[in-house]
Amino acid sequence: MTVPELPPLPPSVRGGAAAFEGLPYPLPPKWQVHAAKRTATWLVVFGATSTFALGAFAVWAAARGDLVGTIVWAFFFAAIGLVTGIAYERSGDEKALPAMINAIALSRAEVRPADSWIHFFSRSGPGRWQTAFFTTAGCGGSAMFAWASALAVMKAPWALIATIPLLLGCLVVVIASVMAVWLRWRHSSFGRRPIGISLGRHGLVYYYVDGVDEWPWESIARVRPSVTAVDESTGDFAPGLLIEPAAGAENDANDYSLGGYQSHAWLIYTAVRYWSEHPDARGELSTTFAQRRIEGWRDAMRAQRFPPVRL
């Protein structure tokens, strides 16, 4: 792999002058900045109590050989456990800066990365409480499904059809629990590539769960914000980053989700758009100057007193 020559640092960097301007782009339309309504503590407690109570009822019904009771209680146990896990995941206050790391840490070390040092915006992994609820509901629901199927075979084989709704419900919860555990492991284990967006002098890289999209700066024609859902009652919204390719670029246009990041979606959008539109400033990437510029933008956002946003 041939690595292109690095662009020179701009005069402001070589001279040590750090004249940080204010925010170059306003908050995108339809993006929310008012505080999201957090889930009430009593609701979370009620959900947790209900989950374990329904699980106890399912075990009690199974111990008595009650096929219908086992199916019904197990189904609601899995469903309430899933909903409670989602409700317990409290997000907001996304004010972290990107990590400035060596690009080799995000590679397989098979080829030399185009950039030595990068600015990495990392997604947040699932919380420990959400993972615990998903795992408990998934394992418990699966065990109850297995026992209900055994009861149906022993008592009334025709009743196996009644276990289908429980099977489908358990599959949803099991998949959610497996993904939560795997994502926590991937985000916290040494040597595992996290999920997120990196910026360097040569371009942007979007790290998926199972792959990467590489965008050299010259292949980007336009960067636009997007939003797929806005809940006016809670302040929840699903921000995105729409990247349009330049003529002749190998990439296709893609709308990347910015939800669930440790940094505010507005900050990520600002950073990507700024360096895609300012080729003369890309030389400062992979340096502490660019890191301090991003910090200046973050501080400017906080100075405007934008409250925590649930992403």
PDB file of C-alpha atoms in Angstrom:
ATOM      1  CA  MET A   1       0.000   0.000   0.000  1.00  0.00           C
ATOM      2  CA  THR A   2       1.363   3.398  -0.999  1.00  0.00           C
ATOM      3  CA  VAL A   3       0.710   6.079   1.569  1.00  0.00           C
ATOM      4  CA  PRO A   4       0.367   9.571   0.020  1.00  0.00           C
ATOM      5  CA  GLU A   5       2.505  12.405   1.222  1.00  0.00           C
ATOM      6  CA  LEU A   6       1.201  14.255   4.259  1.00  0.00           C
ATOM      7  CA  PRO A   7      -0.072  17.771   3.607  1.00  0.00           C
ATOM      8  CA  PRO A   8       1.995  20.458   5.336  1.00  0.00           C
ATOM      9  CA  LEU A   9       0.829  22.010   8.565  1.00  0.00           C
ATOM     10  CA  PRO A  10      -0.850  25.401   8.121  1.00  0.00           C
ATOM     11  CA  PRO A  11       1.163  28.486   9.108  1.00  0.00           C
ATOM     12  CA  SER A  12      -0.962  28.957  12.252  1.00  0.00           C
ATOM     13  CA  VAL A  13       0.212  25.583  13.517  1.00  0.00           C
ATOM     14  CA  ARG A  14       3.852  26.019  12.556  1.00  0.00           C
ATOM     15  CA  GLY A  15       3.885  29.399  14.215  1.00  0.00           C
ATOM     16  CA  GLY A  16       2.131  28.158  17.326  1.00  0.00           C
ATOM     17  CA  ALA A  17      -0.797  30.578  17.009  1.00  0.00           C
ATOM     18  CA  ALA A  18      -4.046  28.945  18.075  1.00  0.00           C
ATOM     19  CA  ALA A  19      -6.751  31.349  17.003  1.00  0.00           C
ATOM     20  CA  PHE A  20      -9.904  29.292  17.514  1.00  0.00           C
ATOM     21  CA  GLU A  21     -12.993  30.668  15.865  1.00  0.00           C
ATOM     22  CA  GLY A  22     -16.481  30.058  17.207  1.00  0.00           C
ATOM     23  CA  LEU A  23     -18.840  27.384  16.005  1.00  0.00           C
ATOM     24  CA  PRO A  24     -18.644  27.301  12.201  1.00  0.00           C
ATOM     25  CA  TYR A  25     -22.076  25.709  11.741  1.00  0.00           C
ATOM     26  CA  PRO A  26     -25.381  26.205  13.556  1.00  0.00           C
ATOM     27  CA  LEU A  27     -27.399  23.431  15.107  1.00  0.00           C
ATOM     28  CA  PRO A  28     -28.950  21.450  12.222  1.00  0.00           C
ATOM     29  CA  PRO A  29     -32.690  21.817  11.653  1.00  0.00           C
ATOM     30  CA  LYS A  30     -34.946  19.515  13.699  1.00  0.00           C
ATOM     31  CA  TRP A  31     -32.110  18.506  15.984  1.00  0.00           C
ATOM     32  CA  GLN A  32     -33.110  18.947  19.599  1.00  0.00           C
ATOM     33  CA  VAL A  33     -31.003  20.591  22.265  1.00  0.00           C
ATOM     34  CA  HIS A  34     -33.486  20.847  25.122  1.00  0.00           C
ATOM     35  CA  ALA A  35     -33.174  18.344  27.924  1.00  0.00           C
ATOM     36  CA  ALA A  36     -34.835  15.018  27.321  1.00  0.00           C
ATOM     37  CA  LYS A  37     -37.275  13.791  29.911  1.00  0.00           C
ATOM     38  CA  ARG A  38     -35.487  11.110  31.866  1.00  0.00           C
ATOM     39  CA  THR A  39     -37.265   7.929  32.871  1.00  0.00           C
ATOM     40  CA  ALA A  40     -38.690   8.366  36.357  1.00  0.00           C
ATOM     41  CA  THR A  41     -36.911   6.328  39.025  1.00  0.00           C
ATOM     42  CA  TRP A  42     -40.172   4.906  40.334  1.00  0.00           C
ATOM     43  CA  LEU A  43     -40.983   3.560  36.866  1.00  0.00           C
ATOM     44  CA  VAL A  44     -37.641   1.796  36.691  1.00  0.00           C
ATOM     45  CA  VAL A  45     -38.171   0.313  40.156  1.00  0.00           C
ATOM     46  CA  PHE A  46     -41.687  -0.744  39.187  1.00  0.00           C
ATOM     47  CA  GLY A  47     -40.372  -2.353  35.992  1.00  0.00           C
ATOM     48  CA  ALA A  48     -37.632  -4.232  37.843  1.00  0.00           C
ATOM     49  CA  THR A  49     -40.058  -5.474  40.495  1.00  0.00           C
ATOM     50  CA  SER A  50     -42.548  -6.539  37.828  1.00  0.00           C
ATOM     51  CA  THR A  51     -39.858  -8.401  35.903  1.00  0.00           C
ATOM     52  CA  PHE A  52     -38.788 -10.521  38.858  1.00  0.00           C
ATOM     53  CA  ALA A  53     -42.389 -11.034  40.016  1.00  0.00           C
ATOM     54  CA  LEU A  54     -43.430 -12.315  36.593  1.00  0.00           C
ATOM     55  CA  GLY A  55     -40.394 -14.573  36.541  1.00  0.00           C
ATOM     56  CA  ALA A  56     -41.400 -16.001  39.926  1.00  0.00           C
ATOM     57  CA  PHE A  57     -44.949 -16.615  38.665  1.00  0.00           C
ATOM     58  CA  ALA A  58     -43.572 -18.404  35.595  1.00  0.00           C
ATOM     59  CA  VAL A  59     -41.399 -20.676  37.762  1.00  0.00           C
ATOM     60  CA  TRP A  60     -44.330 -21.354  40.079  1.00  0.00           C
ATOM     61  CA  ALA A  61     -46.588 -22.271  37.148  1.00  0.00           C
ATOM     62  CA  ALA A  62     -43.901 -24.520  35.661  1.00  0.00           C
ATOM     63  CA  ALA A  63     -43.394 -26.290  38.999  1.00  0.00           C
ATOM     64  CA  ARG A  64     -47.165 -27.017  39.137  1.00  0.00           C
ATOM     65  CA  GLY A  65     -47.179 -28.312  35.577  1.00  0.00           C
ATOM     66  CA  ASP A  66     -49.446 -25.475  34.400  1.00  0.00           C
ATOM     67  CA  LEU A  67     -48.677 -25.222  30.686  1.00  0.00           C
ATOM     68  CA  VAL A  68     -50.825 -22.168  29.926  1.00  0.00           C
ATOM     69  CA  GLY A  69     -49.637 -20.315  33.016  1.00  0.00           C
ATOM     70  CA  THR A  70     -45.997 -21.051  32.196  1.00  0.00           C
ATOM     71  CA  ILE A  71     -46.360 -19.700  28.644  1.00  0.00           C
ATOM     72  CA  VAL A  72     -48.275 -16.566  29.662  1.00  0.00           C
ATOM     73  CA  TRP A  73     -46.108 -15.623  32.635  1.00  0.00           C
ATOM     74  CA  ALA A  74     -42.870 -16.392  30.772  1.00  0.00           C
ATOM     75  CA  PHE A  75     -43.944 -14.271  27.801  1.00  0.00           C
ATOM     76  CA  PHE A  76     -44.701 -11.260  29.970  1.00  0.00           C
ATOM     77  CA  PHE A  77     -41.506 -11.833  31.968  1.00  0.00           C
ATOM     78  CA  ALA A  78     -39.403 -11.607  28.793  1.00  0.00           C
ATOM     79  CA  ALA A  79     -41.353  -8.622  27.443  1.00  0.00           C
ATOM     80  CA  ILE A  80     -41.236  -6.565  30.652  1.00  0.00           C
ATOM     81  CA  GLY A  81     -37.569  -7.436  31.131  1.00  0.00           C
ATOM     82  CA  LEU A  82     -36.784  -6.106  27.661  1.00  0.00           C
ATOM     83  CA  VAL A  83     -38.778  -2.902  28.149  1.00  0.00           C
ATOM     84  CA  THR A  84     -37.251  -2.282  31.584  1.00  0.00           C
ATOM     85  CA  GLY A  85     -33.743  -2.771  30.207  1.00  0.00           C
ATOM     86  CA  ILE A  86     -34.407  -0.177  27.527  1.00  0.00           C
ATOM     87  CA  ALA A  87     -35.929   2.249  30.036  1.00  0.00           C
ATOM     88  CA  TYR A  88     -33.008   1.842  32.422  1.00  0.00           C
ATOM     89  CA  GLU A  89     -30.503   2.915  29.784  1.00  0.00           C
ATOM     90  CA  ARG A  90     -30.151   6.571  30.694  1.00  0.00           C
ATOM     91  CA  SER A  91     -28.221   8.602  28.179  1.00  0.00           C
ATOM     92  CA  GLY A  92     -27.538  12.288  27.834  1.00  0.00           C
ATOM     93  CA  ASP A  93     -24.815  14.785  28.621  1.00  0.00           C
ATOM     94  CA  GLU A  94     -22.763  13.726  25.596  1.00  0.00           C
ATOM     95  CA  LYS A  95     -19.841  16.109  26.056  1.00  0.00           C
ATOM     96  CA  ALA A  96     -16.774  13.904  25.639  1.00  0.00           C
ATOM     97  CA  LEU A  97     -13.962  14.817  23.266  1.00  0.00           C
ATOM     98  CA  PRO A  98     -12.650  12.387  20.666  1.00  0.00           C
ATOM     99  CA  ALA A  99      -9.696  10.303  21.771  1.00  0.00           C
ATOM    100  CA  MET A 100      -6.422  11.075  20.013  1.00  0.00           C
ATOM    101  CA  ILE A 101      -4.919   7.634  19.425  1.00  0.00           C
ATOM    102  CA  ASN A 102      -2.509   5.849  17.124  1.00  0.00           C
ATOM    103  CA  ALA A 103      -4.364   4.515  14.097  1.00  0.00           C
ATOM    104  CA  ILE A 104      -2.675   1.125  14.363  1.00  0.00           C
ATOM    105  CA  ALA A 105      -4.869   0.451  17.423  1.00  0.00           C
ATOM    106  CA  LEU A 106      -7.928   0.394  15.142  1.00  0.00           C
ATOM    107  CA  SER A 107      -6.386  -1.794  12.455  1.00  0.00           C
ATOM    108  CA  ARG A 108      -5.515  -5.465  12.041  1.00  0.00           C
ATOM    109  CA  ALA A 109      -1.852  -4.450  11.745  1.00  0.00           C
ATOM    110  CA  GLU A 110      -1.760  -6.046   8.286  1.00  0.00           C
ATOM    111  CA  VAL A 111      -1.149  -2.831   6.355  1.00  0.00           C
ATOM    112  CA  ARG A 112       0.143   0.557   7.356  1.00  0.00           C
ATOM    113  CA  PRO A 113      -2.702   3.012   8.091  1.00  0.00           C
ATOM    114  CA  ALA A 114      -2.779   6.160   5.998  1.00  0.00           C
ATOM    115  CA  ASP A 115      -2.656   8.282   9.171  1.00  0.00           C
ATOM    116  CA  SER A 116      -0.427   7.656  12.160  1.00  0.00           C
ATOM    117  CA  TRP A 117      -2.551   9.572  14.688  1.00  0.00           C
ATOM    118  CA  ILE A 118      -6.275  10.085  14.481  1.00  0.00           C
ATOM    119  CA  HIS A 119      -9.139  11.696  16.384  1.00  0.00           C
ATOM    120  CA  PHE A 120     -11.598   8.945  17.289  1.00  0.00           C
ATOM    121  CA  PHE A 121     -15.257   9.572  18.203  1.00  0.00           C
ATOM    122  CA  SER A 122     -16.360   6.430  20.017  1.00  0.00           C
ATOM    123  CA  ARG A 123     -19.850   5.064  20.427  1.00  0.00           C
ATOM    124  CA  SER A 124     -20.985   4.135  23.894  1.00  0.00           C
ATOM    125  CA  GLY A 125     -21.495   0.469  24.673  1.00  0.00           C
ATOM    126  CA  PRO A 126     -24.699  -0.760  26.356  1.00  0.00           C
ATOM    127  CA  GLY A 127     -24.909   0.038  30.063  1.00  0.00           C
ATOM    128  CA  ARG A 128     -24.353  -2.681  32.650  1.00  0.00           C
ATOM    129  CA  TRP A 129     -27.944  -2.509  33.897  1.00  0.00           C
ATOM    130  CA  GLN A 130     -29.418  -2.781  30.426  1.00  0.00           C
ATOM    131  CA  THR A 131     -27.141  -5.722  29.683  1.00  0.00           C
ATOM    132  CA  ALA A 132     -28.117  -7.388  32.965  1.00  0.00           C
ATOM    133  CA  PHE A 133     -31.858  -7.034  32.292  1.00  0.00           C
ATOM    134  CA  PHE A 134     -31.544  -8.267  28.709  1.00  0.00           C
ATOM    135  CA  THR A 135     -29.451 -11.252  29.759  1.00  0.00           C
ATOM    136  CA  THR A 136     -31.736 -12.181  32.661  1.00  0.00           C
ATOM    137  CA  ALA A 137     -34.872 -11.916  30.539  1.00  0.00           C
ATOM    138  CA  GLY A 138     -33.276 -13.794  27.641  1.00  0.00           C
ATOM    139  CA  CYS A 139     -31.921 -16.690  29.699  1.00  0.00           C
ATOM    140  CA  GLY A 140     -35.009 -16.950  31.904  1.00  0.00           C
ATOM    141  CA  GLY A 141     -37.428 -16.744  29.001  1.00  0.00           C
ATOM    142  CA  SER A 142     -35.502 -19.386  27.048  1.00  0.00           C
ATOM    143  CA  ALA A 143     -35.502 -21.762  30.015  1.00  0.00           C
ATOM    144  CA  MET A 144     -39.246 -21.273  30.456  1.00  0.00           C
ATOM    145  CA  PHE A 145     -39.828 -21.905  26.740  1.00  0.00           C
ATOM    146  CA  ALA A 146     -37.875 -25.160  26.938  1.00  0.00           C
ATOM    147  CA  TRP A 147     -39.885 -26.272  29.983  1.00  0.00           C
ATOM    148  CA  ALA A 148     -43.203 -25.245  28.392  1.00  0.00           C
ATOM    149  CA  SER A 149     -42.325 -27.250  25.264  1.00  0.00           C
ATOM    150  CA  ALA A 150     -41.517 -30.278  27.410  1.00  0.00           C
ATOM    151  CA  LEU A 151     -44.825 -29.940  29.244  1.00  0.00           C
ATOM    152  CA  ALA A 152     -46.674 -29.689  25.936  1.00  0.00           C
ATOM    153  CA  VAL A 153     -45.005 -32.840  24.596  1.00  0.00           C
ATOM    154  CA  MET A 154     -45.854 -34.763  27.787  1.00  0.00           C
ATOM    155  CA  LYS A 155     -49.423 -33.514  28.229  1.00  0.00           C
ATOM    156  CA  ALA A 156     -50.803 -32.324  24.896  1.00  0.00           C
ATOM    157  CA  PRO A 157     -48.550 -32.263  21.812  1.00  0.00           C
ATOM    158  CA  TRP A 158     -51.118 -30.168  19.958  1.00  0.00           C
ATOM    159  CA  ALA A 159     -50.441 -27.374  22.483  1.00  0.00           C
ATOM    160  CA  LEU A 160     -46.940 -26.888  21.050  1.00  0.00           C
ATOM    161  CA  ILE A 161     -48.452 -24.309  18.725  1.00  0.00           C
ATOM    162  CA  ALA A 162     -49.253 -22.201  21.787  1.00  0.00           C
ATOM    163  CA  THR A 163     -45.534 -21.890  22.532  1.00  0.00           C
ATOM    164  CA  ILE A 164     -44.816 -20.110  19.232  1.00  0.00           C
ATOM    165  CA  PRO A 165     -45.540 -16.572  20.584  1.00  0.00           C
ATOM    166  CA  LEU A 166     -43.231 -17.314  23.527  1.00  0.00           C
ATOM    167  CA  LEU A 167     -40.551 -18.571  21.151  1.00  0.00           C
ATOM    168  CA  LEU A 168     -40.717 -15.417  19.025  1.00  0.00           C
ATOM    169  CA  GLY A 169     -40.631 -13.180  22.096  1.00  0.00           C
ATOM    170  CA  CYS A 170     -37.668 -15.044  23.552  1.00  0.00           C
ATOM    171  CA  LEU A 171     -35.761 -14.818  20.266  1.00  0.00           C
ATOM    172  CA  VAL A 172     -36.058 -11.022  20.308  1.00  0.00           C
ATOM    173  CA  VAL A 173     -34.796 -10.784  23.891  1.00  0.00           C
ATOM    174  CA  VAL A 174     -32.014 -13.328  23.363  1.00  0.00           C
ATOM    175  CA  ILE A 175     -30.748 -11.462  20.303  1.00  0.00           C
ATOM    176  CA  ALA A 176     -30.823  -8.201  22.275  1.00  0.00           C
ATOM    177  CA  SER A 177     -28.925  -9.781  25.181  1.00  0.00           C
ATOM    178  CA  VAL A 178     -26.293 -11.354  22.932  1.00  0.00           C
ATOM    179  CA  MET A 179     -25.727  -8.048  21.145  1.00  0.00           C
ATOM    180  CA  ALA A 180     -25.490  -6.146  24.440  1.00  0.00           C
ATOM    181  CA  VAL A 181     -22.953  -8.561  25.920  1.00  0.00           C
ATOM    182  CA  TRP A 182     -20.920  -8.668  22.715  1.00  0.00           C
ATOM    183  CA  LEU A 183     -20.859  -4.883  22.324  1.00  0.00           C
ATOM    184  CA  ARG A 184     -19.785  -4.376  25.950  1.00  0.00           C
ATOM    185  CA  TRP A 185     -16.998  -6.915  25.423  1.00  0.00           C
ATOM    186  CA  ARG A 186     -15.944  -5.259  22.200  1.00  0.00           C
ATOM    187  CA  HIS A 187     -15.862  -1.777  23.737  1.00  0.00           C
ATOM    188  CA  SER A 188     -14.031  -2.799  26.897  1.00  0.00           C
ATOM    189  CA  SER A 189     -11.656  -5.577  25.822  1.00  0.00           C
ATOM    190  CA  PHE A 190      -8.050  -4.809  24.986  1.00  0.00           C
ATOM    191  CA  GLY A 191      -7.203  -5.327  21.342  1.00  0.00           C
ATOM    192  CA  ARG A 192     -10.811  -5.141  20.149  1.00  0.00           C
ATOM    193  CA  ARG A 193     -11.695  -2.451  17.657  1.00  0.00           C
ATOM    194  CA  PRO A 194     -14.451  -0.185  19.000  1.00  0.00           C
ATOM    195  CA  ILE A 195     -17.262   1.275  16.907  1.00  0.00           C
ATOM    196  CA  GLY A 196     -17.091   4.919  15.879  1.00  0.00           C
ATOM    197  CA  ILE A 197     -15.678   7.537  13.523  1.00  0.00           C
ATOM    198  CA  SER A 198     -12.040   8.519  13.063  1.00  0.00           C
ATOM    199  CA  LEU A 199     -10.668  11.688  11.449  1.00  0.00           C
ATOM    200  CA  GLY A 200      -7.136  12.022  10.122  1.00  0.00           C
ATOM    201  CA  ARG A 201      -5.197  14.042   7.574  1.00  0.00           C
ATOM    202  CA  HIS A 202      -6.093  11.677   4.766  1.00  0.00           C
ATOM    203  CA  GLY A 203      -9.752  11.168   5.493  1.00  0.00           C
ATOM    204  CA  LEU A 204     -12.583   9.766   7.550  1.00  0.00           C
ATOM    205  CA  VAL A 205     -13.154   6.149   8.532  1.00  0.00           C
ATOM    206  CA  TYR A 206     -16.489   4.868   9.840  1.00  0.00           C
ATOM    207  CA  TYR A 207     -16.100   1.692  11.920  1.00  0.00           C
ATOM    208  CA  TYR A 208     -19.092  -0.642  11.804  1.00  0.00           C
ATOM    209  CA  VAL A 209     -19.801  -3.680  13.900  1.00  0.00           C
ATOM    210  CA  ASP A 210     -18.344  -5.882  11.166  1.00  0.00           C
ATOM    211  CA  GLY A 211     -16.453  -3.611   8.783  1.00  0.00           C
ATOM    212  CA  VAL A 212     -15.256  -0.135   7.873  1.00  0.00           C
ATOM    213  CA  ASP A 213     -16.042   2.571   5.334  1.00  0.00           C
ATOM    214  CA  GLU A 214     -13.036   4.628   4.264  1.00  0.00           C
ATOM    215  CA  TRP A 215     -13.643   8.130   2.933  1.00  0.00           C
ATOM    216  CA  PRO A 216     -10.571   9.987   1.659  1.00  0.00           C
ATOM    217  CA  TRP A 217     -11.259  13.710   1.965  1.00  0.00           C
ATOM    218  CA  GLU A 218     -11.080  14.221  -1.781  1.00  0.00           C
ATOM    219  CA  SER A 219     -13.838  11.624  -2.279  1.00  0.00           C
ATOM    220  CA  ILE A 220     -16.346  13.632  -0.215  1.00  0.00           C
ATOM    221  CA  ALA A 221     -18.441  16.132  -2.149  1.00  0.00           C
ATOM    222  CA  ARG A 222     -20.780  17.252   0.605  1.00  0.00           C
ATOM    223  CA  VAL A 223     -21.580  16.611   4.259  1.00  0.00           C
ATOM    224  CA  ARG A 224     -25.130  17.206   5.453  1.00  0.00           C
ATOM    225  CA  PRO A 225     -26.999  16.530   8.701  1.00  0.00           C
ATOM    226  CA  SER A 226     -30.048  14.289   8.766  1.00  0.00           C
ATOM    227  CA  VAL A 227     -32.674  13.285  11.282  1.00  0.00           C
ATOM    228  CA  THR A 228     -34.977  10.282  11.055  1.00  0.00           C
ATOM    229  CA  ALA A 229     -37.161  10.756  14.120  1.00  0.00           C
ATOM    230  CA  VAL A 230     -37.994  13.535  16.545  1.00  0.00           C
ATOM    231  CA  ASP A 231     -40.131  13.007  19.631  1.00  0.00           C
ATOM    232  CA  GLU A 232     -41.346  16.436  20.683  1.00  0.00           C
ATOM    233  CA  SER A 233     -42.588  15.156  24.036  1.00  0.00           C
ATOM    234  CA  THR A 234     -39.291  13.640  25.209  1.00  0.00           C
ATOM    235  CA  GLY A 235     -36.657  15.401  23.114  1.00  0.00           C
ATOM    236  CA  ASP A 236     -35.397  12.111  21.690  1.00  0.00           C
ATOM    237  CA  PHE A 237     -34.160  12.261  18.131  1.00  0.00           C
ATOM    238  CA  ALA A 238     -32.094  10.141  15.754  1.00  0.00           C
ATOM    239  CA  PRO A 239     -29.341  12.322  14.232  1.00  0.00           C
ATOM    240  CA  GLY A 240     -27.381  11.236  11.219  1.00  0.00           C
ATOM    241  CA  LEU A 241     -24.481  12.293   9.016  1.00  0.00           C
ATOM    242  CA  LEU A 242     -25.193  12.163   5.279  1.00  0.00           C
ATOM    243  CA  ILE A 243     -22.023  11.966   3.188  1.00  0.00           C
ATOM    244  CA  GLU A 244     -22.326  12.476  -0.558  1.00  0.00           C
ATOM    245  CA  PRO A 245     -19.462  11.201  -2.746  1.00  0.00           C
ATOM    246  CA  ALA A 246     -17.579  13.259  -5.296  1.00  0.00           C
ATOM    247  CA  ALA A 247     -17.665  12.313  -8.970  1.00  0.00           C
ATOM    248  CA  GLY A 248     -15.598   9.203  -9.574  1.00  0.00           C
ATOM    249  CA  ALA A 249     -15.453   8.213  -5.898  1.00  0.00           C
ATOM    250  CA  GLU A 250     -15.698   4.523  -5.071  1.00  0.00           C
ATOM    251  CA  ASN A 251     -18.058   5.120  -2.144  1.00  0.00           C
ATOM    252  CA  ASP A 252     -21.810   5.438  -2.372  1.00  0.00           C
ATOM    253  CA  ALA A 253     -23.789   8.081  -0.508  1.00  0.00           C
ATOM    254  CA  ASN A 254     -24.489   6.941   3.017  1.00  0.00           C
ATOM    255  CA  ASP A 255     -26.422   8.226   6.012  1.00  0.00           C
ATOM    256  CA  TYR A 256     -24.463   7.278   9.138  1.00  0.00           C
ATOM    257  CA  SER A 257     -26.163   7.233  12.508  1.00  0.00           C
ATOM    258  CA  LEU A 258     -24.711   9.553  15.160  1.00  0.00           C
ATOM    259  CA  GLY A 259     -26.850   8.212  17.983  1.00  0.00           C
ATOM    260  CA  GLY A 260     -25.273   6.748  21.087  1.00  0.00           C
ATOM    261  CA  TYR A 261     -21.896   8.477  20.848  1.00  0.00           C
ATOM    262  CA  GLN A 262     -19.931   9.737  23.819  1.00  0.00           C
ATOM    263  CA  SER A 263     -19.566  13.068  22.015  1.00  0.00           C
ATOM    264  CA  HIS A 264     -22.463  15.282  21.047  1.00  0.00           C
ATOM    265  CA  ALA A 265     -23.785  14.634  17.530  1.00  0.00           C
ATOM    266  CA  TRP A 266     -23.485  18.356  16.748  1.00  0.00           C
ATOM    267  CA  LEU A 267     -19.766  18.230  17.569  1.00  0.00           C
ATOM    268  CA  ILE A 268     -19.167  15.221  15.302  1.00  0.00           C
ATOM    269  CA  TYR A 269     -21.085  16.808  12.444  1.00  0.00           C
ATOM    270  CA  THR A 270     -19.165  20.070  12.863  1.00  0.00           C
ATOM    271  CA  ALA A 271     -15.775  18.328  12.823  1.00  0.00           C
ATOM    272  CA  VAL A 272     -16.498  16.187   9.766  1.00  0.00           C
ATOM    273  CA  ARG A 273     -18.004  19.032   7.756  1.00  0.00           C
ATOM    274  CA  TYR A 274     -15.322  21.546   8.715  1.00  0.00           C
ATOM    275  CA  TRP A 275     -12.361  19.497   7.520  1.00  0.00           C
ATOM    276  CA  SER A 276     -14.184  18.263   4.433  1.00  0.00           C
ATOM    277  CA  GLU A 277     -14.797  21.890   3.399  1.00  0.00           C
ATOM    278  CA  HIS A 278     -11.379  23.283   4.418  1.00  0.00           C
ATOM    279  CA  PRO A 279      -8.598  21.400   2.622  1.00  0.00           C
ATOM    280  CA  ASP A 280      -6.052  23.997   3.714  1.00  0.00           C
ATOM    281  CA  ALA A 281      -6.745  23.143   7.370  1.00  0.00           C
ATOM    282  CA  ARG A 282      -6.374  19.366   7.109  1.00  0.00           C
ATOM    283  CA  GLY A 283      -2.696  19.570   7.917  1.00  0.00           C
ATOM    284  CA  GLU A 284      -3.604  20.299  11.518  1.00  0.00           C
ATOM    285  CA  LEU A 285      -5.395  16.956  11.851  1.00  0.00           C
ATOM    286  CA  SER A 286      -3.511  14.262  13.730  1.00  0.00           C
ATOM    287  CA  THR A 287      -2.039  17.003  15.927  1.00  0.00           C
ATOM    288  CA  THR A 288      -2.969  18.439  19.278  1.00  0.00           C
ATOM    289  CA  PHE A 289      -3.925  21.645  17.476  1.00  0.00           C
ATOM    290  CA  ALA A 290      -6.936  19.950  15.861  1.00  0.00           C
ATOM    291  CA  GLN A 291      -7.756  18.305  19.173  1.00  0.00           C
ATOM    292  CA  ARG A 292      -7.788  21.700  20.858  1.00  0.00           C
ATOM    293  CA  ARG A 293      -9.896  23.123  18.044  1.00  0.00           C
ATOM    294  CA  ILE A 294     -12.507  20.397  18.656  1.00  0.00           C
ATOM    295  CA  GLU A 295     -12.325  21.146  22.363  1.00  0.00           C
ATOM    296  CA  GLY A 296     -12.950  24.818  21.555  1.00  0.00           C
ATOM    297  CA  TRP A 297     -16.069  23.890  19.610  1.00  0.00           C
ATOM    298  CA  ARG A 298     -17.261  21.685  22.458  1.00  0.00           C
ATOM    299  CA  ASP A 299     -16.728  24.506  24.940  1.00  0.00           C
ATOM    300  CA  ALA A 300     -18.543  26.950  22.638  1.00  0.00           C
ATOM    301  CA  MET A 301     -21.518  24.605  22.574  1.00  0.00           C
ATOM    302  CA  ARG A 302     -21.493  24.335  26.342  1.00  0.00           C
ATOM    303  CA  ALA A 303     -21.194  28.118  26.652  1.00  0.00           C
ATOM    304  CA  GLN A 304     -24.483  28.372  24.795  1.00  0.00           C
ATOM    305  CA  ARG A 305     -25.876  26.306  27.667  1.00  0.00           C
ATOM    306  CA  PHE A 306     -27.217  23.558  25.550  1.00  0.00           C
ATOM    307  CA  PRO A 307     -28.437  20.949  28.052  1.00  0.00           C
ATOM    308  CA  PRO A 308     -27.854  17.187  27.857  1.00  0.00           C
ATOM    309  CA  VAL A 309     -29.490  15.554  24.861  1.00  0.00           C
ATOM    310  CA  ARG A 310     -30.664  11.978  24.741  1.00  0.00           C
ATOM    311  CA  LEU A 311     -29.302  10.343  21.610  1.00  0.00           C
TER     312      LEU A 311
END
